[in-house]
Every structure is written in structure tokens, then in C-alpha cells.
Coordinates of C-alpha atoms and ligand atoms in Angstrom, one line a residue:
A1 CA 221.0 -46.0 24.9
K2 CA 222.4 -48.9 27.0
R3 CA 224.1 -49.8 23.7
N4 CA 225.7 -46.5 23.0
G5 CA 227.8 -47.0 26.5
R6 CA 229.5 -49.9 25.4
S7 CA 231.3 -48.7 22.7
S8 CA 234.4 -49.6 24.6
L9 CA 233.9 -52.7 25.1
S10 CA 235.7 -55.4 21.9
F11 CA 234.2 -56.0 18.7
F12 CA 234.3 -59.5 19.7
D13 CA 232.8 -59.8 22.9
P14 CA 230.1 -62.5 21.7
T15 CA 227.4 -60.6 23.2
M16 CA 227.9 -57.5 22.1
Q17 CA 228.3 -59.3 18.4
A18 CA 225.1 -60.5 19.1
E19 CA 223.8 -57.6 20.0
L20 CA 224.7 -56.1 16.4
L21 CA 223.2 -59.0 14.3
S22 CA 220.3 -58.2 15.6
R23 CA 220.6 -54.5 15.3
V24 CA 221.5 -54.5 11.4
R25 CA 218.4 -57.7 11.1
L26 CA 216.2 -55.5 12.8
E27 CA 217.6 -52.8 10.5
N28 CA 217.1 -54.9 7.4
E29 CA 213.6 -55.7 8.3
L30 CA 212.8 -52.4 8.4
R31 CA 214.0 -51.9 5.4
E32 CA 211.1 -53.9 3.8
A33 CA 208.6 -53.4 6.6
Q34 CA 207.2 -51.1 4.4
A35 CA 207.2 -52.7 0.8
N36 CA 205.6 -55.9 2.9
D37 CA 202.5 -53.5 4.1
E38 CA 203.7 -53.9 7.7
W39 CA 202.3 -50.4 9.3
R40 CA 199.9 -49.7 11.0
L41 CA 198.5 -46.3 12.5
Y42 CA 196.5 -47.0 15.2
Y43 CA 194.0 -43.9 16.8
Q44 CA 193.9 -43.0 20.8
P45 CA 191.0 -41.2 21.4
Q46 CA 191.0 -37.2 22.2
V47 CA 188.0 -36.5 24.2
D48 CA 185.7 -33.6 26.1
Q49 CA 185.1 -32.8 28.8
A50 CA 181.8 -34.1 28.3
G51 CA 183.4 -36.9 26.7
R52 CA 182.8 -36.8 23.5
C53 CA 185.2 -37.8 20.8
I54 CA 186.8 -34.9 19.3
G55 CA 189.8 -36.4 17.3
V56 CA 192.1 -38.8 17.0
E57 CA 195.8 -39.8 17.9
G58 CA 197.5 -41.6 15.0
L59 CA 200.3 -43.7 17.1
L60 CA 202.5 -46.3 14.3
R61 CA 202.6 -50.0 15.1
W62 CA 204.8 -52.7 12.5
Q63 CA 202.5 -55.6 12.1
H64 CA 205.5 -58.1 12.3
P65 CA 205.5 -62.2 10.1
E66 CA 207.0 -63.5 13.6
R67 CA 207.8 -61.0 16.1
G68 CA 203.4 -59.5 16.5
L69 CA 202.5 -55.8 17.3
V70 CA 206.1 -53.6 17.8
S71 CA 205.6 -50.8 19.7
P72 CA 206.7 -48.0 18.1
G73 CA 209.1 -47.3 21.3
V74 CA 211.6 -49.9 19.6
F75 CA 212.2 -48.7 16.5
I76 CA 211.4 -45.0 16.3
P77 CA 215.5 -44.8 17.3
L78 CA 216.4 -46.9 15.4
L79 CA 214.4 -45.3 12.5
E80 CA 215.2 -42.4 13.3
T81 CA 218.8 -42.9 13.2
T82 CA 219.0 -44.6 9.7
E83 CA 216.9 -42.1 8.3
L84 CA 214.0 -44.0 7.7
I85 CA 212.0 -42.0 9.3
N86 CA 211.3 -40.7 6.5
P87 CA 210.0 -42.7 3.9
V88 CA 207.8 -43.9 7.4
G89 CA 206.8 -40.4 7.9
D90 CA 205.5 -40.2 5.2
W91 CA 203.2 -43.5 5.2
V92 CA 201.7 -42.3 8.5
L93 CA 200.6 -38.8 7.0
E94 CA 199.3 -39.5 3.8
T95 CA 197.3 -42.2 6.1
A96 CA 196.3 -39.2 8.6
C97 CA 194.5 -37.1 5.6
R98 CA 193.1 -39.8 3.5
Q99 CA 191.9 -41.3 6.5
L100 CA 190.0 -37.4 7.3
A101 CA 189.3 -36.8 3.1
Q102 CA 187.0 -40.5 4.3
W103 CA 185.7 -39.2 7.6
A104 CA 184.9 -36.2 5.4
H105 CA 181.5 -37.1 3.8
H106 CA 180.2 -38.5 6.9
P107 CA 177.9 -37.4 9.4
A108 CA 179.0 -39.1 12.4
F109 CA 183.3 -38.7 11.8
A110 CA 183.6 -35.8 10.0
E111 CA 183.9 -33.1 13.1
L112 CA 187.0 -35.8 14.3
S113 CA 190.8 -33.9 13.2
V114 CA 193.8 -36.2 13.6
A115 CA 196.6 -35.6 14.7
V116 CA 200.3 -37.1 13.8
N117 CA 203.7 -37.5 15.2
V118 CA 206.3 -35.6 13.3
S119 CA 210.4 -36.1 14.1
P120 CA 212.2 -33.1 14.1
L121 CA 214.6 -35.2 11.3
Q122 CA 211.0 -35.4 9.3
F123 CA 210.3 -32.2 10.3
R124 CA 213.9 -30.7 9.2
Q125 CA 213.5 -31.7 5.3
V126 CA 214.1 -28.8 3.4
D127 CA 210.6 -30.2 1.7
F128 CA 208.4 -30.6 4.0
V129 CA 206.0 -28.6 3.7
A130 CA 205.9 -29.1 0.2
K131 CA 205.8 -32.8 0.9
V132 CA 202.3 -32.0 3.3
E133 CA 201.1 -29.6 1.3
A134 CA 201.3 -32.8 -1.5
I135 CA 199.6 -35.1 0.7
L136 CA 196.7 -32.7 1.5
Q137 CA 196.2 -32.1 -2.4
R138 CA 195.8 -35.7 -3.2
T139 CA 194.0 -37.4 -0.6
Q140 CA 191.7 -33.6 -0.4
A141 CA 191.6 -34.5 2.9
P142 CA 190.1 -31.0 5.2
C143 CA 193.5 -29.5 5.8
H144 CA 192.3 -27.7 9.1
K145 CA 191.3 -31.0 10.4
L146 CA 194.8 -32.5 10.2
K147 CA 197.3 -31.7 13.7
L148 CA 200.9 -31.7 14.0
E149 CA 202.7 -32.7 17.3
V150 CA 206.3 -31.4 16.5
T151 CA 208.7 -31.4 19.9
E152 CA 210.6 -28.7 21.8
S153 CA 214.3 -30.4 20.1
L154 CA 212.8 -29.4 17.1
F155 CA 213.6 -25.2 18.7
L156 CA 216.5 -25.8 19.5
E157 CA 218.2 -24.9 16.4
E158 CA 217.7 -23.1 13.0
R159 CA 214.2 -22.3 15.1
D160 CA 213.2 -19.7 12.4
D161 CA 213.6 -21.7 10.0
A162 CA 211.5 -24.3 11.9
R163 CA 208.9 -21.0 12.5
D164 CA 208.8 -20.3 8.7
K165 CA 207.8 -24.1 7.8
M166 CA 204.9 -23.7 10.0
L167 CA 203.8 -20.4 9.0
R168 CA 203.6 -21.7 5.6
L169 CA 201.8 -25.3 6.8
K170 CA 199.4 -22.8 9.4
Q171 CA 198.5 -20.8 5.8
K172 CA 197.0 -23.9 4.6
G173 CA 194.5 -24.4 7.8
V174 CA 197.2 -27.1 9.2
R175 CA 197.1 -26.5 13.5
F176 CA 200.5 -28.0 15.9
S177 CA 200.4 -29.1 19.0
L178 CA 203.6 -29.1 21.2
D179 CA 204.0 -32.8 22.6
D180 CA 204.9 -33.6 26.0
F181 CA 205.4 -30.2 26.9
G182 CA 207.6 -30.2 29.7
T183 CA 210.0 -32.8 29.1
G184 CA 212.6 -30.1 27.5
Y185 CA 215.9 -28.7 28.6
S186 CA 214.8 -25.5 26.7
S187 CA 213.6 -22.2 27.8
L188 CA 209.9 -21.4 26.9
A189 CA 211.1 -17.6 25.0
Y190 CA 210.5 -19.9 22.0
L191 CA 206.9 -19.6 22.7
A192 CA 206.2 -16.1 21.7
H193 CA 207.8 -16.8 18.4
L194 CA 206.0 -19.5 17.5
P195 CA 202.2 -19.9 15.6
L196 CA 201.8 -22.5 18.2
D197 CA 198.1 -24.1 18.0
Q198 CA 197.6 -26.1 21.3
L199 CA 200.2 -27.7 24.4
K200 CA 200.2 -30.9 25.4
I201 CA 200.9 -31.4 28.8
D202 CA 203.7 -34.5 29.2
Q203 CA 202.1 -37.9 31.1
S204 CA 205.0 -38.1 33.5
F205 CA 203.2 -34.2 34.9
V206 CA 199.7 -36.3 34.8
Q207 CA 199.9 -39.4 36.3
Q208 CA 201.9 -38.0 39.2
V209 CA 199.1 -34.5 39.2
I210 CA 197.0 -35.9 42.7
H211 CA 200.4 -37.2 44.9
S212 CA 202.8 -35.1 43.9
K213 CA 202.5 -31.3 44.8
A214 CA 205.0 -30.7 42.7
N215 CA 203.9 -32.0 39.6
A216 CA 200.5 -30.3 40.5
A217 CA 202.9 -27.1 40.5
I218 CA 204.0 -27.8 36.8
V219 CA 200.3 -29.1 35.1
E220 CA 198.6 -25.8 37.6
S221 CA 202.3 -23.8 35.3
T222 CA 201.4 -25.1 31.9
I223 CA 197.7 -24.8 31.7
A224 CA 197.6 -21.1 33.2
L225 CA 200.4 -20.7 30.5
A226 CA 198.3 -22.1 27.9
Q227 CA 195.7 -20.3 29.1
S228 CA 197.5 -16.6 28.8
L229 CA 199.0 -17.6 25.7
S230 CA 196.3 -18.3 24.1
L231 CA 196.8 -22.2 23.3
E232 CA 194.3 -24.5 23.3
V233 CA 195.3 -27.1 25.9
I234 CA 195.4 -31.3 26.4
A235 CA 196.7 -33.7 29.4
E236 CA 197.6 -37.6 27.8
G237 CA 198.1 -40.8 29.5
V238 CA 195.5 -39.7 31.8
E239 CA 194.3 -42.9 33.2
R240 CA 192.1 -42.1 36.2
D241 CA 188.9 -40.3 37.2
D242 CA 190.3 -38.8 39.8
Q243 CA 193.4 -37.1 37.0
Q244 CA 190.2 -36.1 34.9
A245 CA 188.0 -33.8 37.8
W246 CA 191.1 -32.4 38.9
L247 CA 192.5 -31.3 35.6
L248 CA 189.1 -30.1 35.2
T249 CA 189.1 -28.0 38.2
H250 CA 191.8 -26.6 37.1
G251 CA 190.6 -25.6 33.4
C252 CA 191.7 -28.1 31.2
R253 CA 189.3 -29.8 29.1
T254 CA 190.7 -31.8 26.9
Y255 CA 192.2 -35.1 27.3
Q256 CA 193.3 -38.2 26.5
G257 CA 194.9 -41.9 28.2
Y258 CA 194.1 -45.3 28.8
R259 CA 190.6 -43.7 30.4
Y260 CA 188.8 -43.1 26.8
G261 CA 190.7 -45.4 24.5
R262 CA 193.5 -47.3 24.4
P263 CA 195.2 -45.9 21.0
M264 CA 193.5 -49.2 18.6
P265 CA 192.8 -50.5 15.4
L266 CA 191.2 -47.9 13.4
D267 CA 187.2 -51.1 13.1
A268 CA 187.6 -51.0 16.4
L269 CA 187.6 -47.5 17.0
E270 CA 184.3 -46.8 14.2
A271 CA 183.0 -49.0 16.5
M272 CA 183.8 -47.9 19.7
L273 CA 182.7 -44.8 18.3
S274 CA 179.3 -45.5 16.1
A275 CA 177.9 -47.4 19.0
E276 CA 178.4 -44.3 22.1
S277 CA 178.2 -40.3 22.2
T278 CA 180.1 -40.3 24.7
I279 CA 183.3 -42.0 25.9
Ligands
C2E1 P1 203.8 -39.7 21.9 O1 204.0 -38.7 20.8 O2 204.3 -38.7 23.6 O3 202.1 -40.4 22.8 C1 201.8 -40.9 23.6 C2 202.2 -43.2 24.0 O4 201.5 -42.7 25.2 C3 201.7 -43.3 23.0 O5 202.8 -44.7 23.1 C4 200.9 -43.8 24.2 O6 200.2 -45.0 23.9 C5 201.2 -43.9 25.6 N1 199.8 -43.6 26.1 C6 198.2 -43.2 25.9 N2 197.4 -42.9 26.6 C7 198.2 -44.1 27.9 C8 197.7 -43.7 28.8 O7 197.4 -43.6 29.4 N3 198.6 -44.8 30.0 C9 199.5 -44.7 29.6 N4 201.0 -45.0 30.3 N5 200.3 -44.8 28.3 C10 199.7 -43.6 27.4 P2 203.1 -45.2 22.7 O8 201.9 -45.4 21.0 O9 203.8 -46.6 22.4 O10 204.3 -44.7 21.4 C11 205.6 -44.1 21.5 C12 205.7 -42.6 21.4 O11 206.3 -43.3 19.5 C13 205.2 -42.1 20.8 O12 204.9 -40.8 21.8 C14 206.1 -40.8 19.9 O13 206.7 -40.7 20.2 C15 206.4 -41.3 19.2 N6 205.4 -42.3 17.5 C16 203.9 -43.6 17.5 N7 204.3 -43.2 16.5 C17 204.4 -41.8 16.4 C18 204.4 -41.7 14.4 O14 204.0 -42.0 13.6 N8 206.0 -41.2 14.0 C19 207.5 -40.9 15.4 N9 208.1 -39.7 14.4 N10 206.8 -40.7 15.8 C20 205.8 -41.7 16.4
CA2 CA1 202.6 -37.3 20.6
CA3 CA1 203.6 -37.4 23.9
CA4 CA1 205.9 -39.2 25.5

């Protein structure tokens, strides 16, 4: 975002040129990441009120040969401007579904759901539904264990198209969670119109819930809204026991956050879940 404000600077400004060069280099490296097998899917636990892991969110990482493990905040925006988000998004879906298919045969993991983030651009592809169906078919993943996390921005335009795509996927059993709820600017009207299964309370509200009355009020209203619309509700960014206790008191019974585990590679997740029945 910093770069945008600078467009009036001379093209020959040396710092800007350096930024431009590194951006072009980053873009080229991102193009090669797939071929070089540099994408990783990390998994963060989602737990119920007893601390049992009921699912995971898959979060993308870039294992860069020199830079090391790169977080998505750095590269997702660039993937979105270059439309590379589509092939990378396919990789994420395919990886998550393969994992679901493997876990299906494993008593300790068979009940886990896997949530993946879907960028609005990715969702807007005309063949998005067909792609997801093909991946489900190819991997033989249990469809009802796949959850797609979408954001409000998706519903600003082409709401009917979004609804239609969601309904087609829901027929297969795929579920939908509304990520970052409350951080957008859209009205709540779309909630009645869309076949959602879950609201995900954004971590910015959760982290202030103890110390800010305003944030507490927002979280309380979100939980009440979810209940009256018969939607599940999950709180993300739960870091401490007092936050979890507050959420439970106010009716939110599913949690995700550092309190239970950071996003981790598959082997670490499986080791953690094999060692303890609750987190
Ligand atoms: P998000 O979907 O809102 O994911 C939650 C982010 O919060 C993750 O950051 C997670 O590591 C972090 N987080 C989880 N629990 C806590 C906590 O208790 N405290 C704090 N401070 N942070 C916590 P991450 O993995 O860096 O991902 C950042 C964003 O990148 C995601 O936000 C999502 O919007 C995007 N992203 C990640 N993977 C993908 C992907 O496969 N596709 C797309 N389109 N976007 C992705
Ligand atoms: Ca998410
Ligand atoms: Ca989120
Ligand atoms: Ca977020």
C-alpha cells in the first residue's frame, strides 16, 4: 500500500527503482514457486469448548530457498494483482482435499474438517465450481469436511452469482465460513441472502474483548446474530484463557488461536493430536 501513494515520484528515484526491481524479482520468483515445489500448507487447530480439536485452517506459506519461510501477508496481495492467485489457490484446495482423503481412513483424524481461504478473485472465476468439484472427485475427499472461508468483499458485487456458486457447492456438502466478520463495510443485508454455515469473528475484536467495551459489544452482537441466523460461530485470534472464558460465557464455543496452537506443518499437527486428546 505504501507504494501506491508514491506514484507521483520520478521513475528514476533510486529507492523507487530499487523497490520496483525487487518487486519484479519477487513476482518472477512467485511465478516459479509452484514449479519449484515451494508452497507449503500449514495447519492451525480449531477447538471446541472441551479443547478437542475439531478441525484445522490451512494457511499458505512460501518456503523460499534464500528468504526462508515467507508469510502470506507479504505475497498474497502480489498474487492477487498478478492473477497467480488462481493456480496457487488450486494448489491449496488440492492439498487440503488430499489431506482430508488421507485422514478419512485414520480413526484419530477422520472427524477433522479443513478450512481453506478463498480469495474473491479465485471465487469469481467462471469455472470455480467446476474446479472444486473436479478436485473433490479426483482426491475422493469427504466433501462435507471441506470448508471454504470467504470474505464480505465477495458480496459487494455479483451477489447473485456468488450465491449461485455457493448453492452449487453446498449441494455437494461443502460448507462456507465468513472470515474476518465485522471488518468490512458492507451492510448486514447480504447475510440473510447467502447460504453461509459459519461466522468467524475477526481476531482484532477478540483480542480486545476483555479491555474494550466497544469490542466486547461487537463480539456479543456477532454471537447473537449468528445464533438468531442459526449459523455456527468461531472466534479467531484467541491467545489467552481469559479471552476463551469470556467467549464461552457469551455463547461462543469454538476457538482458534495461539492459545491452542500456531499454524504448523502437517507432521507437527499430527504429532500434537496423537499425543493429547485435548489441547
Ligand atoms: P486469516 O485468514 O484471517 O488467517 C488468520 C491469521 O491470523 C493467520 O495469519 C494466523 O497465523 C493468524 N493467527 C491465528 N491465531 C492467531 C493469534 O492467536 N494471534 C495472532 N496475533 N495471530 C493469529 P497468516 O497465516 O499469516 O495469514 C494471513 C492472511 O493471509 C490470512 O488471514 C488470509 O487472509 C491470507 N491467507 C493465508 N493463506 C491463504 C490462502 O491459502 N489463500 C488465500 N487467498 N489467502 C490466504
Ligand atoms: Ca481465514
Ligand atoms: Ca480471519
Ligand atoms: Ca484476518
